[in-house]
Amino acid sequence: DVNHQISSTTISHHVAIKTRNIENAIKFYSLLGFQVESKFVAGPARAAWLLHESCGPTNSNNDDSNNNYPRSRIELLEVPSYMLNEPEGMQKRAINLSKREELLGLNHFALDVTNNIPRPNNDDCASADGTACALYQLQEWLDDLNALSIHKFGKSLRVALSPTKRIIGRDVYEMAFLYDADGALVELLNHSGRLKQEMKMD
């Protein structure tokens, strides 16, 4: 008999994304602050773990000195060309889940970009919906990110959903969706304010 209590300290380790070209995928996620932690082989596939820069410096020795940092990892898995079996002149892409609402399972993952967006110093500067009246918000940050992508890699970002506001409880978020290098959905969230009272749902 199992008499001891099972630990509930499970945490998220990584989200895995398949790609047709691992180097292009690494470039895309570098724009969002992810750096290569390690490269390896998984069966027939080239693979890599990407660690977000907010988790502290990456190192190749698997040193545990950064364990106090919350981990935010992506695992990239490159699908070999013989498995893709692409017709000549055509590149396969991920299913566009923004247009396939009937499909079950994992839909997207989300990144909180709030700390990338400057906040007004005056807390009284807020609109009726509780959001800060900053001139630089999620759209402006995306514009800068797109300019960086063009400058570094000669490619524009592909936007699945332009920034829009959503109220969850008392918190007000700006949210947007990008397609990554292969068409997988990535949500970007900016916590832009907090309401004085929770919105009532009918």
Tab-separated table of C-alpha atoms in Angstrom:
chain	number	residue	atom	x	y	z
A	1	ASP	CA	0.000	0.000	0.000
A	2	VAL	CA	1.088	3.543	-0.752
A	3	ASN	CA	0.706	5.442	2.517
A	4	HIS	CA	2.785	8.487	1.731
A	5	GLN	CA	1.310	11.537	0.066
A	6	ILE	CA	2.275	11.945	-3.581
A	7	SER	CA	4.162	15.196	-4.150
A	8	SER	CA	2.369	17.929	-6.086
A	9	THR	CA	5.471	19.940	-6.920
A	10	THR	CA	5.283	19.107	-10.632
A	11	ILE	CA	6.213	22.047	-12.865
A	12	SER	CA	6.159	22.630	-16.599
A	13	HIS	CA	9.495	21.755	-18.208
A	14	HIS	CA	9.070	22.557	-21.912
A	15	VAL	CA	6.724	22.747	-24.860
A	16	ALA	CA	7.802	20.776	-27.952
A	17	ILE	CA	7.424	22.150	-31.475
A	18	LYS	CA	8.173	20.352	-34.734
A	19	THR	CA	9.918	22.302	-37.474
A	20	ARG	CA	11.083	21.678	-41.010
A	21	ASN	CA	14.230	23.762	-40.460
A	22	ILE	CA	15.636	23.983	-36.953
A	23	GLU	CA	17.942	26.918	-37.721
A	24	ASN	CA	15.040	29.048	-38.996
A	25	ALA	CA	13.040	28.143	-35.895
A	26	ILE	CA	15.946	29.111	-33.626
A	27	LYS	CA	16.137	32.490	-35.375
A	28	PHE	CA	12.426	33.146	-34.892
A	29	TYR	CA	12.401	32.311	-31.188
A	30	SER	CA	15.571	34.339	-30.605
A	31	LEU	CA	13.440	37.408	-31.384
A	32	LEU	CA	11.310	36.477	-28.363
A	33	GLY	CA	14.295	36.074	-26.038
A	34	PHE	CA	15.038	32.348	-26.371
A	35	GLN	CA	18.625	31.116	-26.613
A	36	VAL	CA	19.979	27.669	-27.428
A	37	GLU	CA	20.621	25.756	-24.212
A	38	SER	CA	21.693	22.508	-25.869
A	39	LYS	CA	21.516	20.705	-29.210
A	40	PHE	CA	21.066	16.946	-29.495
A	41	VAL	CA	19.651	14.162	-31.642
A	42	ALA	CA	16.244	12.589	-30.950
A	43	GLY	CA	15.901	9.485	-33.126
A	44	PRO	CA	16.272	10.670	-36.725
A	45	ALA	CA	15.672	14.300	-35.808
A	46	ARG	CA	17.968	17.174	-34.977
A	47	ALA	CA	16.708	18.763	-31.783
A	48	ALA	CA	17.408	21.665	-29.451
A	49	TRP	CA	16.315	23.019	-26.124
A	50	LEU	CA	15.834	26.775	-26.071
A	51	LEU	CA	15.884	28.565	-22.731
A	52	HIS	CA	14.446	32.034	-22.221
A	53	GLU	CA	17.010	34.679	-21.282
A	54	SER	CA	14.959	35.590	-18.185
A	55	CYS	CA	15.974	32.208	-16.735
A	56	GLY	CA	19.585	33.308	-16.416
A	57	PRO	CA	22.603	32.498	-18.583
A	58	THR	CA	22.651	29.208	-20.453
A	59	ASN	CA	25.557	26.844	-19.981
A	60	SER	CA	26.591	23.547	-21.527
A	61	ASN	CA	27.470	21.793	-18.274
A	62	ASN	CA	23.885	21.393	-17.013
A	63	ASP	CA	24.940	23.332	-13.927
A	64	ASP	CA	22.152	23.637	-11.377
A	65	SER	CA	23.266	27.108	-10.276
A	66	ASN	CA	20.300	28.695	-12.041
A	67	ASN	CA	17.638	26.466	-10.491
A	68	ASN	CA	16.230	29.439	-8.591
A	69	TYR	CA	15.104	30.918	-11.897
A	70	PRO	CA	11.689	29.903	-13.263
A	71	ARG	CA	12.322	27.831	-16.369
A	72	SER	CA	10.768	28.673	-19.717
A	73	ARG	CA	11.902	26.177	-22.361
A	74	ILE	CA	11.012	25.236	-25.917
A	75	GLU	CA	12.078	21.950	-27.473
A	76	LEU	CA	12.520	22.104	-31.245
A	77	LEU	CA	12.358	18.887	-33.266
A	78	GLU	CA	13.374	19.012	-36.922
A	79	VAL	CA	11.345	16.675	-39.127
A	80	PRO	CA	13.752	15.065	-41.631
A	81	SER	CA	13.107	15.891	-45.275
A	82	TYR	CA	12.417	12.250	-46.196
A	83	MET	CA	9.570	12.228	-43.656
A	84	LEU	CA	8.119	15.513	-44.873
A	85	ASN	CA	7.929	14.145	-48.419
A	86	GLU	CA	7.291	17.655	-49.783
A	87	PRO	CA	6.277	18.028	-53.429
A	88	GLU	CA	8.873	19.912	-55.469
A	89	GLY	CA	8.604	23.655	-54.939
A	90	MET	CA	6.262	23.308	-51.935
A	91	GLN	CA	6.991	23.700	-48.236
A	92	LYS	CA	4.702	22.104	-45.694
A	93	ARG	CA	3.461	24.216	-42.802
A	94	ALA	CA	1.745	23.538	-39.507
A	95	ILE	CA	-2.047	23.298	-39.551
A	96	ASN	CA	-3.477	26.794	-39.199
A	97	LEU	CA	-5.183	26.268	-35.853
A	98	SER	CA	-6.594	29.794	-35.863
A	99	LYS	CA	-8.943	28.593	-38.607
A	100	ARG	CA	-9.555	25.049	-37.334
A	101	GLU	CA	-11.596	25.570	-34.196
A	102	GLU	CA	-13.020	22.045	-34.283
A	103	LEU	CA	-9.656	20.374	-33.621
A	104	LEU	CA	-8.907	19.093	-30.121
A	105	GLY	CA	-5.630	19.039	-28.210
A	106	LEU	CA	-2.877	21.594	-27.779
A	107	ASN	CA	-3.759	24.800	-29.618
A	108	HIS	CA	-0.985	27.268	-28.781
A	109	PHE	CA	1.359	28.423	-26.054
A	110	ALA	CA	1.539	31.918	-24.607
A	111	LEU	CA	4.386	34.254	-23.693
A	112	ASP	CA	3.981	37.121	-21.229
A	113	VAL	CA	5.686	40.174	-22.758
A	114	THR	CA	4.465	42.660	-20.137
A	115	ASN	CA	7.972	43.441	-18.870
A	116	ASN	CA	9.062	44.414	-22.385
A	117	ILE	CA	6.536	47.242	-22.558
A	118	PRO	CA	7.265	50.483	-20.640
A	119	ARG	CA	4.704	51.467	-18.026
A	120	PRO	CA	3.598	55.017	-17.182
A	121	ASN	CA	4.973	56.271	-13.857
A	122	ASN	CA	1.654	57.796	-12.829
A	123	ASP	CA	-0.735	55.093	-11.602
A	124	ASP	CA	-3.621	57.569	-11.866
A	125	CYS	CA	-3.136	57.650	-15.628
A	126	ALA	CA	-5.651	54.976	-16.598
A	127	SER	CA	-8.739	54.793	-18.756
A	128	ALA	CA	-12.202	53.648	-17.679
A	129	ASP	CA	-11.445	50.021	-18.541
A	130	GLY	CA	-8.470	50.002	-16.193
A	131	THR	CA	-5.739	50.051	-18.833
A	132	ALA	CA	-2.717	52.325	-18.718
A	133	CYS	CA	-2.807	55.243	-21.140
A	134	ALA	CA	0.679	54.557	-22.452
A	135	LEU	CA	1.421	55.465	-26.048
A	136	TYR	CA	3.677	52.417	-26.359
A	137	GLN	CA	1.604	49.259	-26.088
A	138	LEU	CA	1.564	45.775	-27.586
A	139	GLN	CA	1.103	46.952	-31.169
A	140	GLU	CA	4.062	49.317	-30.946
A	141	TRP	CA	6.203	46.545	-29.424
A	142	LEU	CA	5.204	44.218	-32.261
A	143	ASP	CA	6.131	46.918	-34.782
A	144	ASP	CA	9.590	47.148	-33.218
A	145	LEU	CA	9.894	43.349	-33.138
A	146	ASN	CA	8.983	43.169	-36.810
A	147	ALA	CA	11.589	45.821	-37.647
A	148	LEU	CA	14.183	43.772	-35.738
A	149	SER	CA	13.208	40.612	-37.642
A	150	ILE	CA	13.599	42.382	-40.980
A	151	HIS	CA	16.940	43.876	-39.929
A	152	LYS	CA	18.432	40.618	-38.598
A	153	PHE	CA	16.885	37.986	-40.845
A	154	GLY	CA	15.269	39.822	-43.783
A	155	LYS	CA	11.825	38.441	-42.908
A	156	SER	CA	8.632	40.044	-41.635
A	157	LEU	CA	6.611	38.538	-38.804
A	158	ARG	CA	3.402	36.761	-39.759
A	159	VAL	CA	0.540	38.013	-37.573
A	160	ALA	CA	-2.383	35.653	-36.976
A	161	LEU	CA	-4.311	38.108	-34.773
A	162	SER	CA	-3.510	41.779	-34.226
A	163	PRO	CA	-3.561	43.090	-30.640
A	164	THR	CA	-6.947	43.118	-28.966
A	165	LYS	CA	-8.094	43.555	-25.360
A	166	ARG	CA	-9.526	40.857	-23.139
A	167	ILE	CA	-10.784	41.122	-19.562
A	168	ILE	CA	-10.216	38.048	-17.393
A	169	GLY	CA	-11.550	38.505	-13.865
A	170	ARG	CA	-10.322	41.975	-12.893
A	171	ASP	CA	-7.245	41.863	-15.107
A	172	VAL	CA	-7.066	43.557	-18.491
A	173	TYR	CA	-4.795	42.027	-21.112
A	174	GLU	CA	-3.712	42.921	-24.587
A	175	MET	CA	-3.303	39.759	-26.631
A	176	ALA	CA	-1.996	38.971	-30.084
A	177	PHE	CA	-1.047	35.846	-32.016
A	178	LEU	CA	1.934	35.253	-34.275
A	179	TYR	CA	2.771	32.354	-36.554
A	180	ASP	CA	6.228	30.964	-35.871
A	181	ALA	CA	8.629	29.926	-38.648
A	182	ASP	CA	6.497	26.865	-39.458
A	183	GLY	CA	3.040	28.291	-38.798
A	184	ALA	CA	2.541	27.202	-35.179
A	185	LEU	CA	0.549	29.667	-33.075
A	186	VAL	CA	2.292	31.766	-30.412
A	187	GLU	CA	0.198	34.031	-28.182
A	188	LEU	CA	1.677	37.240	-26.755
A	189	LEU	CA	0.132	38.751	-23.609
A	190	ASN	CA	0.575	42.222	-22.152
A	191	HIS	CA	-1.020	42.794	-18.728
A	192	SER	CA	-2.170	46.361	-19.215
A	193	GLY	CA	-4.287	47.094	-16.151
A	194	ARG	CA	-6.605	45.977	-13.381
A	195	LEU	CA	-10.260	46.901	-12.876
A	196	LYS	CA	-11.545	48.158	-9.539
A	197	GLN	CA	-14.157	45.417	-9.565
A	198	GLU	CA	-14.616	42.212	-11.500
A	199	MET	CA	-16.820	42.323	-14.589
A	200	LYS	CA	-20.074	40.412	-14.129
A	201	MET	CA	-20.846	37.707	-16.674
A	202	ASP	CA	-24.449	37.289	-17.801
